[in-house]
Short mmCIF file of C-alpha atoms (C1' of nucleotides) in Angstrom, two decimals:
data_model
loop_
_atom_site.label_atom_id
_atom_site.label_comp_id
_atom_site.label_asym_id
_atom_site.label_seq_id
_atom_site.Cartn_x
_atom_site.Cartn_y
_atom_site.Cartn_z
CA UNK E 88 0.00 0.00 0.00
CA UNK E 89 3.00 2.62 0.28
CA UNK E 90 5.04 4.85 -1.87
CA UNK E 91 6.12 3.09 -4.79
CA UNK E 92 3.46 0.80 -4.42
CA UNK E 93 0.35 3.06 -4.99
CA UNK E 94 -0.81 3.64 -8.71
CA UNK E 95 0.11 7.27 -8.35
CA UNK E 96 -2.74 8.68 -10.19
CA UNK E 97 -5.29 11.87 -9.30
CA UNK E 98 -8.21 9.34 -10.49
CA UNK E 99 -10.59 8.89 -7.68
CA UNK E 100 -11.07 5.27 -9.22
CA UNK E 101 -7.02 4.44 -9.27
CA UNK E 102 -7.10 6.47 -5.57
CA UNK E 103 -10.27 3.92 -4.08
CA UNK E 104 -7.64 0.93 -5.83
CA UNK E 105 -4.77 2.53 -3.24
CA UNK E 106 -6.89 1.77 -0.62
CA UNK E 107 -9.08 -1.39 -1.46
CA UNK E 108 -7.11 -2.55 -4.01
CA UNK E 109 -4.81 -4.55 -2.49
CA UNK E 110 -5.57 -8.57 -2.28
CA UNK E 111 -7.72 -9.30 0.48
CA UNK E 112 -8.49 -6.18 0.93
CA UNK E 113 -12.11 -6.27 -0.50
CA UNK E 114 -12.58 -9.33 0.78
CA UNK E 115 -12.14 -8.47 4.84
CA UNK E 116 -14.23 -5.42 4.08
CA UNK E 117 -16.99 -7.80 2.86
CA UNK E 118 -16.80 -10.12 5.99
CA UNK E 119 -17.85 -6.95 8.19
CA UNK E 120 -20.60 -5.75 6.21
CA UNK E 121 -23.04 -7.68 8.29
CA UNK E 122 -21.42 -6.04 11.41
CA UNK E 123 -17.96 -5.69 13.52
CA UNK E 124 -15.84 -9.19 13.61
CA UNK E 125 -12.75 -10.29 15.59
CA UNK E 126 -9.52 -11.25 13.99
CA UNK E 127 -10.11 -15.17 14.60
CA UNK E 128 -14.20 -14.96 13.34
CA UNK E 129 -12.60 -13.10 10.11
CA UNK E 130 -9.37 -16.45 9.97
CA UNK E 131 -12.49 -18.62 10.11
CA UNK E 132 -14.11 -17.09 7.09
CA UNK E 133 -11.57 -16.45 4.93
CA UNK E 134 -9.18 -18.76 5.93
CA UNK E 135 -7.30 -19.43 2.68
CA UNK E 136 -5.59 -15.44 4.23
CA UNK E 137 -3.09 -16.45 6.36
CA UNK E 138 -2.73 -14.43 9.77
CA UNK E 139 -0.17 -12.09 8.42
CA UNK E 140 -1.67 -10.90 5.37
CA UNK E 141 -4.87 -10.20 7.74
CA UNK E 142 -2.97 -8.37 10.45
CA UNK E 143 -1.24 -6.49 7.53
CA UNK E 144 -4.66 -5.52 5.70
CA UNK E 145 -6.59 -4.89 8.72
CA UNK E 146 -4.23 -2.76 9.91
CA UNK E 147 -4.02 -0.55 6.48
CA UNK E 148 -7.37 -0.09 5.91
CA UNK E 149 -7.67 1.34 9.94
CA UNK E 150 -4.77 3.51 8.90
CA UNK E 151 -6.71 4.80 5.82
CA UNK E 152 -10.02 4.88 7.85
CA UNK E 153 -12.12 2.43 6.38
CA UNK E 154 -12.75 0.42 9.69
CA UNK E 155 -11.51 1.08 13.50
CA UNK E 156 -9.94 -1.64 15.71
CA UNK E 157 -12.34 -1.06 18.73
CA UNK E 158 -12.61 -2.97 22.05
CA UNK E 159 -15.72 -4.32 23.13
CA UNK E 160 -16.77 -2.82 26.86
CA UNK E 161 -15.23 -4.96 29.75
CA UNK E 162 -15.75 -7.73 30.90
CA UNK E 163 -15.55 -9.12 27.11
CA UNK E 164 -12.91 -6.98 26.40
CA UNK E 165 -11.84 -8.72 22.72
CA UNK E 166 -10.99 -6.32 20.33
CA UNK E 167 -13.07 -5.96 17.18
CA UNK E 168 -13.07 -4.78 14.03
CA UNK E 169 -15.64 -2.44 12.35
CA UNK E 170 -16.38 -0.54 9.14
CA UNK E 171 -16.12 3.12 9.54
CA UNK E 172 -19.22 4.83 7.58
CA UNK E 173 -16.96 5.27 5.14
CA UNK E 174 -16.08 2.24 4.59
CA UNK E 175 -19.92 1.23 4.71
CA UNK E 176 -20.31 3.36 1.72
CA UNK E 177 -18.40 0.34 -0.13
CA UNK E 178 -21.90 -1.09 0.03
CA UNK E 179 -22.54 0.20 -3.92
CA UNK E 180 -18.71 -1.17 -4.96
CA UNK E 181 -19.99 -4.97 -3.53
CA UNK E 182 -23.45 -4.35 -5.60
CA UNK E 183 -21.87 -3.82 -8.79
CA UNK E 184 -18.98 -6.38 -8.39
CA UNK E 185 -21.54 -8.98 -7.33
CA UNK E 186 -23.83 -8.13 -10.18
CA UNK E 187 -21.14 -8.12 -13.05
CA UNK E 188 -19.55 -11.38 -11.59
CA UNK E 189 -23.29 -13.12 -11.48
CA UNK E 190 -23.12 -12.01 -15.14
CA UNK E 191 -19.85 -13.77 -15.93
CA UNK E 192 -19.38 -16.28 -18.89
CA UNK E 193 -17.27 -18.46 -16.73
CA UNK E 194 -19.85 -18.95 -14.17
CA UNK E 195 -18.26 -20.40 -11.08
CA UNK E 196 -20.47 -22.41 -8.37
CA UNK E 197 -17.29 -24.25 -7.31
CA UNK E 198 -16.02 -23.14 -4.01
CA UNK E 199 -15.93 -22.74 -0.35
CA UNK E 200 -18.79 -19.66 0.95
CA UNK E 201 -18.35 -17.88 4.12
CA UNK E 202 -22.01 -17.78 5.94
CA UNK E 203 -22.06 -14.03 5.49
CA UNK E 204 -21.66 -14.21 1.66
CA UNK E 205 -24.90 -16.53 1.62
CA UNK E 206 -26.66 -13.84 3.47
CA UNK E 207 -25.10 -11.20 1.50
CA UNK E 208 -26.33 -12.40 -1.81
CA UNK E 209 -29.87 -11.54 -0.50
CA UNK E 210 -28.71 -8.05 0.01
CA UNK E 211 -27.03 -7.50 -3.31
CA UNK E 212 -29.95 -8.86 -5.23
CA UNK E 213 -33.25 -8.33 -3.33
CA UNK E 214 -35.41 -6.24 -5.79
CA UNK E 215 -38.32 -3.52 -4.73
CA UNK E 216 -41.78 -6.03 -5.45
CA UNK E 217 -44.95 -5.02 -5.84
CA UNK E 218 -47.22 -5.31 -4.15
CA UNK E 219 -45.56 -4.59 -1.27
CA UNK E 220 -45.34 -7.11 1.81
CA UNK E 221 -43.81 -7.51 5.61
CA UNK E 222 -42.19 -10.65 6.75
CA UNK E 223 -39.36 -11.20 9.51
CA UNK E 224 -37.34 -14.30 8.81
CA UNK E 225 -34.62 -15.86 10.98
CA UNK E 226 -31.61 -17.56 9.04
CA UNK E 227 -29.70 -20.13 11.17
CA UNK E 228 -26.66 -21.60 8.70
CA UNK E 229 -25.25 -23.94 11.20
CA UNK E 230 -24.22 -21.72 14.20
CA UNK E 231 -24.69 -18.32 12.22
CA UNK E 232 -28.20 -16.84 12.92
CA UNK E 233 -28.87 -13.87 10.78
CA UNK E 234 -32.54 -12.04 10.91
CA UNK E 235 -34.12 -10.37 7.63
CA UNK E 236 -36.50 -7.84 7.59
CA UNK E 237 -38.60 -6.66 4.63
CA UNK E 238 -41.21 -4.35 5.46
CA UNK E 239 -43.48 -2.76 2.54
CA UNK E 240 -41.55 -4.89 0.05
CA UNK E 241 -37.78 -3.42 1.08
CA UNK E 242 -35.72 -4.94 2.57
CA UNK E 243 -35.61 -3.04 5.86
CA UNK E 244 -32.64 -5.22 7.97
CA UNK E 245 -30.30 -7.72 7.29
CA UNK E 246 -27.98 -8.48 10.30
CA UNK E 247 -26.02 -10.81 12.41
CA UNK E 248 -27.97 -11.74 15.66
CA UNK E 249 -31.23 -13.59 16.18
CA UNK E 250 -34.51 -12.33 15.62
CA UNK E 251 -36.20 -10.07 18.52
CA UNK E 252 -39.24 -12.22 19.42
CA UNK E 253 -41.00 -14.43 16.86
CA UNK E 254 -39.87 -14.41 13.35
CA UNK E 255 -42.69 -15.44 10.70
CA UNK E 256 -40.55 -18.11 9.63
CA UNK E 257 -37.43 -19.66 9.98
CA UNK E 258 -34.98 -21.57 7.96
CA UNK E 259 -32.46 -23.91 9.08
CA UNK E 260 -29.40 -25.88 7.68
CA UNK E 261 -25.71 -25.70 6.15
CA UNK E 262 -24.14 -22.85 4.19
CA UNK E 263 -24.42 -24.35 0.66
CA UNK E 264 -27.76 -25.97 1.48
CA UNK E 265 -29.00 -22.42 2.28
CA UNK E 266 -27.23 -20.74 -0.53
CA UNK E 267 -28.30 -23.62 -3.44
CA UNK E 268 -31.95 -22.47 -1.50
CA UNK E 269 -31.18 -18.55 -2.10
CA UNK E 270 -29.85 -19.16 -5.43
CA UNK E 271 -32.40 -21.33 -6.82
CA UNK E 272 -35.22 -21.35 -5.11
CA UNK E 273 -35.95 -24.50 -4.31
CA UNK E 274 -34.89 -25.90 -0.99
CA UNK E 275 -32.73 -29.04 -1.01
CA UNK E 276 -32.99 -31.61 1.54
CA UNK E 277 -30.93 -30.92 3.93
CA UNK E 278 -32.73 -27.06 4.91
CA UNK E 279 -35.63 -27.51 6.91
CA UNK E 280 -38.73 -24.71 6.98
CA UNK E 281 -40.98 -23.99 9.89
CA UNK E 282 -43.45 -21.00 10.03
CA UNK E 283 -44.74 -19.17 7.20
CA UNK E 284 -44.03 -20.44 4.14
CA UNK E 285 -45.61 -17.73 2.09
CA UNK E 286 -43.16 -15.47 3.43
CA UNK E 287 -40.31 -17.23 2.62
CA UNK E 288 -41.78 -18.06 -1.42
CA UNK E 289 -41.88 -14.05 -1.31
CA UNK E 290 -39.08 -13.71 -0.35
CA UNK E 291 -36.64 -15.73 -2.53
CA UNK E 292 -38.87 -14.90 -5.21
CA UNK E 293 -37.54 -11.37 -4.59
CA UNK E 294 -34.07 -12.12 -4.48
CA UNK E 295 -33.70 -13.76 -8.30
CA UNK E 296 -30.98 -13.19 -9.76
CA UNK E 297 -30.17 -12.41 -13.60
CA UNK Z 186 -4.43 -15.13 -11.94
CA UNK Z 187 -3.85 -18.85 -12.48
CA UNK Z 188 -4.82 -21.50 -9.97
CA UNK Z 189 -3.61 -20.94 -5.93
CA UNK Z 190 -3.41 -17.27 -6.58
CA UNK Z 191 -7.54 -17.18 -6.87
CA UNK Z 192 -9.98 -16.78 -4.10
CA UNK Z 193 -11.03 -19.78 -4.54
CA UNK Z 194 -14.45 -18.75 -3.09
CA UNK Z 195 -17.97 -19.16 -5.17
CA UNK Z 196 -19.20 -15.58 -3.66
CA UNK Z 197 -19.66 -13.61 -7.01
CA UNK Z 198 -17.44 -10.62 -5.25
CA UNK Z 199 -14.68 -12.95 -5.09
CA UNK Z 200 -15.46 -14.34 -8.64
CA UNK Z 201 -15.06 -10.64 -10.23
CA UNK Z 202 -11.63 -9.85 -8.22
CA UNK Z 203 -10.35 -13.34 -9.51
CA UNK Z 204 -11.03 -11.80 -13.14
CA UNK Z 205 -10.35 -8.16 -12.27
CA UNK Z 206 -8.71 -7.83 -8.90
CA UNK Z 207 -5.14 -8.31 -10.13
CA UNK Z 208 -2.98 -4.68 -9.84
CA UNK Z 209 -3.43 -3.00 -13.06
CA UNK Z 210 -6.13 -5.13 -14.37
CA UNK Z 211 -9.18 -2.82 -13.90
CA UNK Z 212 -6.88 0.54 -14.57
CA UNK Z 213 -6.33 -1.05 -18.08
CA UNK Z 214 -10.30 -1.56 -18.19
CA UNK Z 215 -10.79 1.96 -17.51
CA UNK Z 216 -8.36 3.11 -19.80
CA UNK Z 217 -10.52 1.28 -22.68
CA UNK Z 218 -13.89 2.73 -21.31
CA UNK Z 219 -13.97 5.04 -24.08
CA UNK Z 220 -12.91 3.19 -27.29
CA UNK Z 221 -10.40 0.65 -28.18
CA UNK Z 222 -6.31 0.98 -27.97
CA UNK Z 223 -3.34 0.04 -29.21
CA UNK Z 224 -0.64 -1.44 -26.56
CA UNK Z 225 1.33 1.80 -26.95
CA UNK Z 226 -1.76 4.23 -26.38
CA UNK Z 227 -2.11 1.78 -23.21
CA UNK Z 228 1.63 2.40 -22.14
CA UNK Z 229 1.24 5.93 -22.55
CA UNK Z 230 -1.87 6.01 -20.11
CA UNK Z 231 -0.38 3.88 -17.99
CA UNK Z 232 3.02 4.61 -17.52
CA UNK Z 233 4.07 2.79 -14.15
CA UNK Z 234 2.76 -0.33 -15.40
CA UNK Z 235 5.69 -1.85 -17.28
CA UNK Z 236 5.72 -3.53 -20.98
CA UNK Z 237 5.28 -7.37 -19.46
CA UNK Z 238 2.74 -6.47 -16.55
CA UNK Z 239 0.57 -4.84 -19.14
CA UNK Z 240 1.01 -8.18 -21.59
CA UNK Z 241 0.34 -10.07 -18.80
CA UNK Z 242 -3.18 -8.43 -18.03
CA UNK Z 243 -4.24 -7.85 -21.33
CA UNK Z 244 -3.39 -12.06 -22.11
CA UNK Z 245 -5.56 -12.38 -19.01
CA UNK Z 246 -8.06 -10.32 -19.70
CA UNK Z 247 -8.82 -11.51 -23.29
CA UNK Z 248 -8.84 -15.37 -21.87
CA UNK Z 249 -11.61 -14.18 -19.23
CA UNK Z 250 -13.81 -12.48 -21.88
CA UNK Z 251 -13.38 -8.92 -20.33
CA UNK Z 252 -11.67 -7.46 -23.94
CA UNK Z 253 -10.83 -8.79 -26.94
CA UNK Z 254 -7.24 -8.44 -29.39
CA UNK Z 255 -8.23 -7.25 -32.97
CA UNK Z 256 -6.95 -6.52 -35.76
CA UNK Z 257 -8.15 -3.67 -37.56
CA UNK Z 258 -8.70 -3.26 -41.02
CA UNK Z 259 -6.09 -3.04 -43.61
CA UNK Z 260 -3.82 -0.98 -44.80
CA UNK Z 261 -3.83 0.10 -40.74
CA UNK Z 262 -3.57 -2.97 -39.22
CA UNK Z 263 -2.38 -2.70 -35.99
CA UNK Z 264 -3.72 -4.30 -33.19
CA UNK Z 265 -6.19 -2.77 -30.67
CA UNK Z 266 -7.35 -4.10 -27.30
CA UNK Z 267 -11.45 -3.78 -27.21
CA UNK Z 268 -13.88 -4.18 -24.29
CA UNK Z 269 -16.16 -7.14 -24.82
CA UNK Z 270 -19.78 -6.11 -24.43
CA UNK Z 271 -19.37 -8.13 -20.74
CA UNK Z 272 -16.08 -5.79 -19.87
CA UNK Z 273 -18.00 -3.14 -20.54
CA UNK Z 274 -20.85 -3.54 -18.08
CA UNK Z 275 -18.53 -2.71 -15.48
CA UNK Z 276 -19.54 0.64 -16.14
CA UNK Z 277 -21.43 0.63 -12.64
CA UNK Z 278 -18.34 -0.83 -10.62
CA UNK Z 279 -16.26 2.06 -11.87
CA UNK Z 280 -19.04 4.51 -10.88
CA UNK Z 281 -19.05 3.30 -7.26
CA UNK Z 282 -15.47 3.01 -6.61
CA UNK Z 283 -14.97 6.50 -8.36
CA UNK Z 284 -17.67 7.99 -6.24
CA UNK Z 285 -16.33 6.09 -3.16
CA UNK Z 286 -12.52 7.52 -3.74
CA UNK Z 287 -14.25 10.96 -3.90
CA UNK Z 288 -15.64 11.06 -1.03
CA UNK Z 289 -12.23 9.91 0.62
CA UNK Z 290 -11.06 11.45 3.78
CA UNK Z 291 -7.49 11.08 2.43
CA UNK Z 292 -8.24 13.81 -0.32
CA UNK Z 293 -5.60 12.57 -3.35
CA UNK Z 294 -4.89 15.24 -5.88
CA UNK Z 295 -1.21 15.12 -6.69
CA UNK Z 296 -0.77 12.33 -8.89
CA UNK Z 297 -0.25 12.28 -13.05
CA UNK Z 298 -3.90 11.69 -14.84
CA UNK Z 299 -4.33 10.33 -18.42
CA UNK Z 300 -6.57 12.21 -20.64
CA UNK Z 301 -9.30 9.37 -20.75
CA UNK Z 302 -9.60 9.63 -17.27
CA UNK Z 303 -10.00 13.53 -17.42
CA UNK Z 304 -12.83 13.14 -19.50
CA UNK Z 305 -14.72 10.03 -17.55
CA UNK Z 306 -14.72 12.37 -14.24
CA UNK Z 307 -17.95 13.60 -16.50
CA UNK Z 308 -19.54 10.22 -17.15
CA UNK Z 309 -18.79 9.40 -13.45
CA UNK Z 310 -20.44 12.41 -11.67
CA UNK Z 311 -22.76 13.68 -14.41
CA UNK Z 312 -26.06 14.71 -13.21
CA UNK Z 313 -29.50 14.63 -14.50
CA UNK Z 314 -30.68 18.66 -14.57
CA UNK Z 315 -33.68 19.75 -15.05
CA UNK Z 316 -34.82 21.86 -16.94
CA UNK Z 317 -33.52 19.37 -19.94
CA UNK Z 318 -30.65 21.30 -22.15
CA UNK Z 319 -28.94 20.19 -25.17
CA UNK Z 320 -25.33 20.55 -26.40
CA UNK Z 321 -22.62 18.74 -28.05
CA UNK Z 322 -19.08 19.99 -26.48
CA UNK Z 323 -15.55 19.35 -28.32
CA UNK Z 324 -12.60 18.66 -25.77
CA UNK Z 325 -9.28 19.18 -27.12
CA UNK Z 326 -6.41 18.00 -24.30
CA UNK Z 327 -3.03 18.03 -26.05
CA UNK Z 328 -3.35 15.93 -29.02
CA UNK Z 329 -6.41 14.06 -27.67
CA UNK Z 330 -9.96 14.92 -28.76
CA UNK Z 331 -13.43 13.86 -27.09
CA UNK Z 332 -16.94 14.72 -28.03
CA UNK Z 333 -19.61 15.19 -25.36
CA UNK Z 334 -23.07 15.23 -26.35
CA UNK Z 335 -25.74 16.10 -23.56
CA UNK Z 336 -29.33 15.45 -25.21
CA UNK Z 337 -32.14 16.54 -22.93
CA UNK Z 338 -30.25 16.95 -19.72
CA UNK Z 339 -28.88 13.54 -19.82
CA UNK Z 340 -25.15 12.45 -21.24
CA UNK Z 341 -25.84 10.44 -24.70
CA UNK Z 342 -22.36 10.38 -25.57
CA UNK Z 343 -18.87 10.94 -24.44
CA UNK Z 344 -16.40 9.28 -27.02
CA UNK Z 345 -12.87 9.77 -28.48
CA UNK Z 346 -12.92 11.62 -31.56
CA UNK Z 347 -13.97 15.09 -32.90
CA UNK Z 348 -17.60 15.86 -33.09
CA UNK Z 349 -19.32 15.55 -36.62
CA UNK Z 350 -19.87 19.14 -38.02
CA UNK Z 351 -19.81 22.21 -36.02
CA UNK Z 352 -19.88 21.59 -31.85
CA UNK Z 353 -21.78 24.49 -29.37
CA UNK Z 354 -18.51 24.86 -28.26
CA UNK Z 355 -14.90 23.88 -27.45
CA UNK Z 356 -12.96 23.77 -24.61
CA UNK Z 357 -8.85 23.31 -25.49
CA UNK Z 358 -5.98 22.83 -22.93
CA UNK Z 359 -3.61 20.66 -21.33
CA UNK Z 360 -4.92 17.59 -19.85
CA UNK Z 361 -4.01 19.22 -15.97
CA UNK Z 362 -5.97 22.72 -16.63
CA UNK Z 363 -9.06 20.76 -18.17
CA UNK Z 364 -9.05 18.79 -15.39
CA UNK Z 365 -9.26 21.60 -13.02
CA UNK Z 366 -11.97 22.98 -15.28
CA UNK Z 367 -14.14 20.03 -14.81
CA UNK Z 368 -13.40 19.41 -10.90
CA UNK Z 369 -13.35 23.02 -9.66
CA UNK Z 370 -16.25 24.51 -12.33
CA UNK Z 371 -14.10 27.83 -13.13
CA UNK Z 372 -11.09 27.50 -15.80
CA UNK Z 373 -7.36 28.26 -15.16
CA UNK Z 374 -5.57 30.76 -17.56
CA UNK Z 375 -3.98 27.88 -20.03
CA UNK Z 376 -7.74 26.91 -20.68
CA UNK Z 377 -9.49 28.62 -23.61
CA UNK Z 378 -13.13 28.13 -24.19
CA UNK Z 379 -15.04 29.50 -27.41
CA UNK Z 380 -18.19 29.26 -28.48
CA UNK Z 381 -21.44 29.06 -26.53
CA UNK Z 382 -20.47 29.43 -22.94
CA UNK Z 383 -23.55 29.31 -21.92
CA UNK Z 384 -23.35 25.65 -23.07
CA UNK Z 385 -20.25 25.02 -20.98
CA UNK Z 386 -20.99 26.32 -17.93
CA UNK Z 387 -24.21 24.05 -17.92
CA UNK Z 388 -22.26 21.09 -18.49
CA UNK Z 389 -19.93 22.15 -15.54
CA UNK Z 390 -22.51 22.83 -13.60
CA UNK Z 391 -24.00 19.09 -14.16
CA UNK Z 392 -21.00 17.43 -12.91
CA UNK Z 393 -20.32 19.15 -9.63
CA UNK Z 394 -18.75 16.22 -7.36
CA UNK Z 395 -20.01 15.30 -3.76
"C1'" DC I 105 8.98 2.06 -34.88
"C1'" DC I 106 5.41 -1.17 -32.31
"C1'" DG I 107 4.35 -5.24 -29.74
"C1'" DC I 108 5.78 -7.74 -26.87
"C1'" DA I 109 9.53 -11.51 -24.42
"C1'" DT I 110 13.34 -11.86 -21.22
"C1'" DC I 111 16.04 -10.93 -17.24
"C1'" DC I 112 17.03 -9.34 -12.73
"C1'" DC I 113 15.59 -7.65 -8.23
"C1'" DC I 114 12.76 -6.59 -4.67
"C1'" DA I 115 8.58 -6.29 -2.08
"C1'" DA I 116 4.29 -8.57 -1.07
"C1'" DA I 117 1.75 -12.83 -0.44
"C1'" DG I 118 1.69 -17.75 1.35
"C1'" DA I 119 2.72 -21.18 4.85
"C1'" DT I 120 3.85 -22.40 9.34
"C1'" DA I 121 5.48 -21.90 13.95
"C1'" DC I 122 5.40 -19.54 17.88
"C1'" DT I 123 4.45 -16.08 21.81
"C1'" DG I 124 2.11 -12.40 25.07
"C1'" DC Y 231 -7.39 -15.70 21.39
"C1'" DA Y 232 -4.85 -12.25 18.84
"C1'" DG Y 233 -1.75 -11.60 16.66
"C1'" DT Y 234 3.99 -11.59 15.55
"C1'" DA Y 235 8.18 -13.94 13.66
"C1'" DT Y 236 10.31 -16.36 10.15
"C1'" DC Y 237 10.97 -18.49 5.85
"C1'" DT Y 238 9.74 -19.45 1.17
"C1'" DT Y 239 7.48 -18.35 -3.04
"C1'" DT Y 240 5.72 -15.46 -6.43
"C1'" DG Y 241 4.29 -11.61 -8.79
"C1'" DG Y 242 5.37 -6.89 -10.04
"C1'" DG Y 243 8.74 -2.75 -11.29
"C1'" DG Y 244 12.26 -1.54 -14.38
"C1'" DA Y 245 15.50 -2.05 -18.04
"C1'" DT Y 246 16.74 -4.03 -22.13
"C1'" DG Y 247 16.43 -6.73 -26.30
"C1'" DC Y 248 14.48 -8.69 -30.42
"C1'" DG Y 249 11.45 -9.95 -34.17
"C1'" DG Y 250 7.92 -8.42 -37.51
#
DNA sequence: CCGCATCCCCAAAGATACTG
DNA sequence: CAGTATCTTTGGGGATGCGG
């Protein structure tokens, strides 16, 4: 990321590369979309990094302000790491990225999937329906429990954490199972349903992808 | 590129960086937003790059689908790196990470800029005005020449090349002062603008940055 | 000339072990 | 658990050369 290493260029585009541009980089910032991480919960999902090349990214992109190191309150006093709002404003950069590789001739399903990306995909392609509807649905991929909001047919929350009270439904099973559910539409055996199923039609029927 | 070096993730973020993540890869993109280029026309833009890292990306490129090598036409035929149809919809990816580096706490201006990106500053931050206006604008920075053609308030061109008959006006300079022109909205003394002003200072006013 | 290929060198990424 | 230390590997910066 220093001196001779930076592209060296007054365009805002080359300038956002100087900061995110660097391998892993994007990556790390993904991982905390969803909220604030520690260093171990980001090894875990994207563990092909390597501990040094995290330390060495996460501590860059504090330097350049796109997330803080903060401690959580005593007694749990692990550090964290969080996206500035700044670096929250990266939220369009995933969108497009997402949607262009979606789009790519070389369409590649093989891989491992951190349980935020699964969740994320919902984010990047949920699209405005009409007419609008309200559902709370609770995501548990393994030991990951996300919640999803949509409320008048936008999607209103998407978050880390269980759902406050009684979600409509709630869907249950592995990473890929859930993602092959997300990206498809059709759940495979190994995800199990309970509550409203309507809710959850609606709702992957809103997140199709091109 | 090739093999360990990917993400080896199926996330669709991950899946674009594999294609485009690699250092110069999407600066090379950019610099073939605007029309096709000959490997010396890529040099010049991109002067830090180096003769083999630019081979290198442009090999990769082509095998990924993002551009394509031709050949054109004889008597001139020399070859020109082209953006597929796919390459080019990362239109929106470059308009978030250019809007993103704008609003950048760590305010870069030093820096050299090629001409092409000079002249995308106005596809990346042009704004819808109302009431609709027309114009067609002829850019002359150095030896390089872009037409801008703003139909009804909206941008329906910005290409390489001189506009086709007589243009409202025409703004000539070096690539730096135009630059300033287009970021700051008033022109330094080694810009000269003729023609309808009235025309210019609309299309200024259209692209003021956040 | 223009379009690369080759070579050398260094800095960054990868892998693994280890420590406060 | 949260990183650092160390070593190896690899890709990129820079110069130069060569064929069409």
């Amino acid at each position: 990321m220093a001196g001779r290493r930076e592209y060296g260029e007054a365009c805002p585009v080359a300038h956002s590369l100087d900061i995110v541009g660097d391998r892993w980089a994007l990556l790390v910032v993904r991982e905390l979309r969803l909220g604030p991480k520690r260093f171990s919960d980001l090894q875990a999902s994207l563990p092909r990094a390597g501990p040094n090349v995290l330390a060495a990214r996460l501590r860059e992109l504090a330097e350049t302000g796109v997330l803080v190191r903060r401690r959580l309150p005593p007694p749990a006093a692990t550090p964290v790491y969080q996206l500035t709002e700044w670096g929250a404003e990266l939220e369009p950069v995933f969108e497009a990225l997402a949607r262009w590789g979606m789009r790519s001739p070389v369409v590649k399903r093989e891989g491992r999937l951190s349980a935020d990306s699964v969740m994320l995909a919902i984010r990047s392609f949920f699209r405005q329906a009409d007419p609008p509807w309200s559902a709370t649905v609770e995501f548990r991929l393994d030991a990951d429990v996300y919640r999803v909001r949509v409320v008048d047919g936008g999607l209103a929350e998407l978050a880390r954490g269980e759902v406050a009270g009684q979600p409509d439904a709630r869907i249950e099973g592995d990473r890929m199972a859930v993602h092959e559910l997300i990206e498809t539409g059709t759940a495979p055996g190994n995800v199990t349903i309970t509550g409203d199923r309507d809710a959850v039609e609606r709702l992957l029927a809103a997140v199709r992808m091109p």
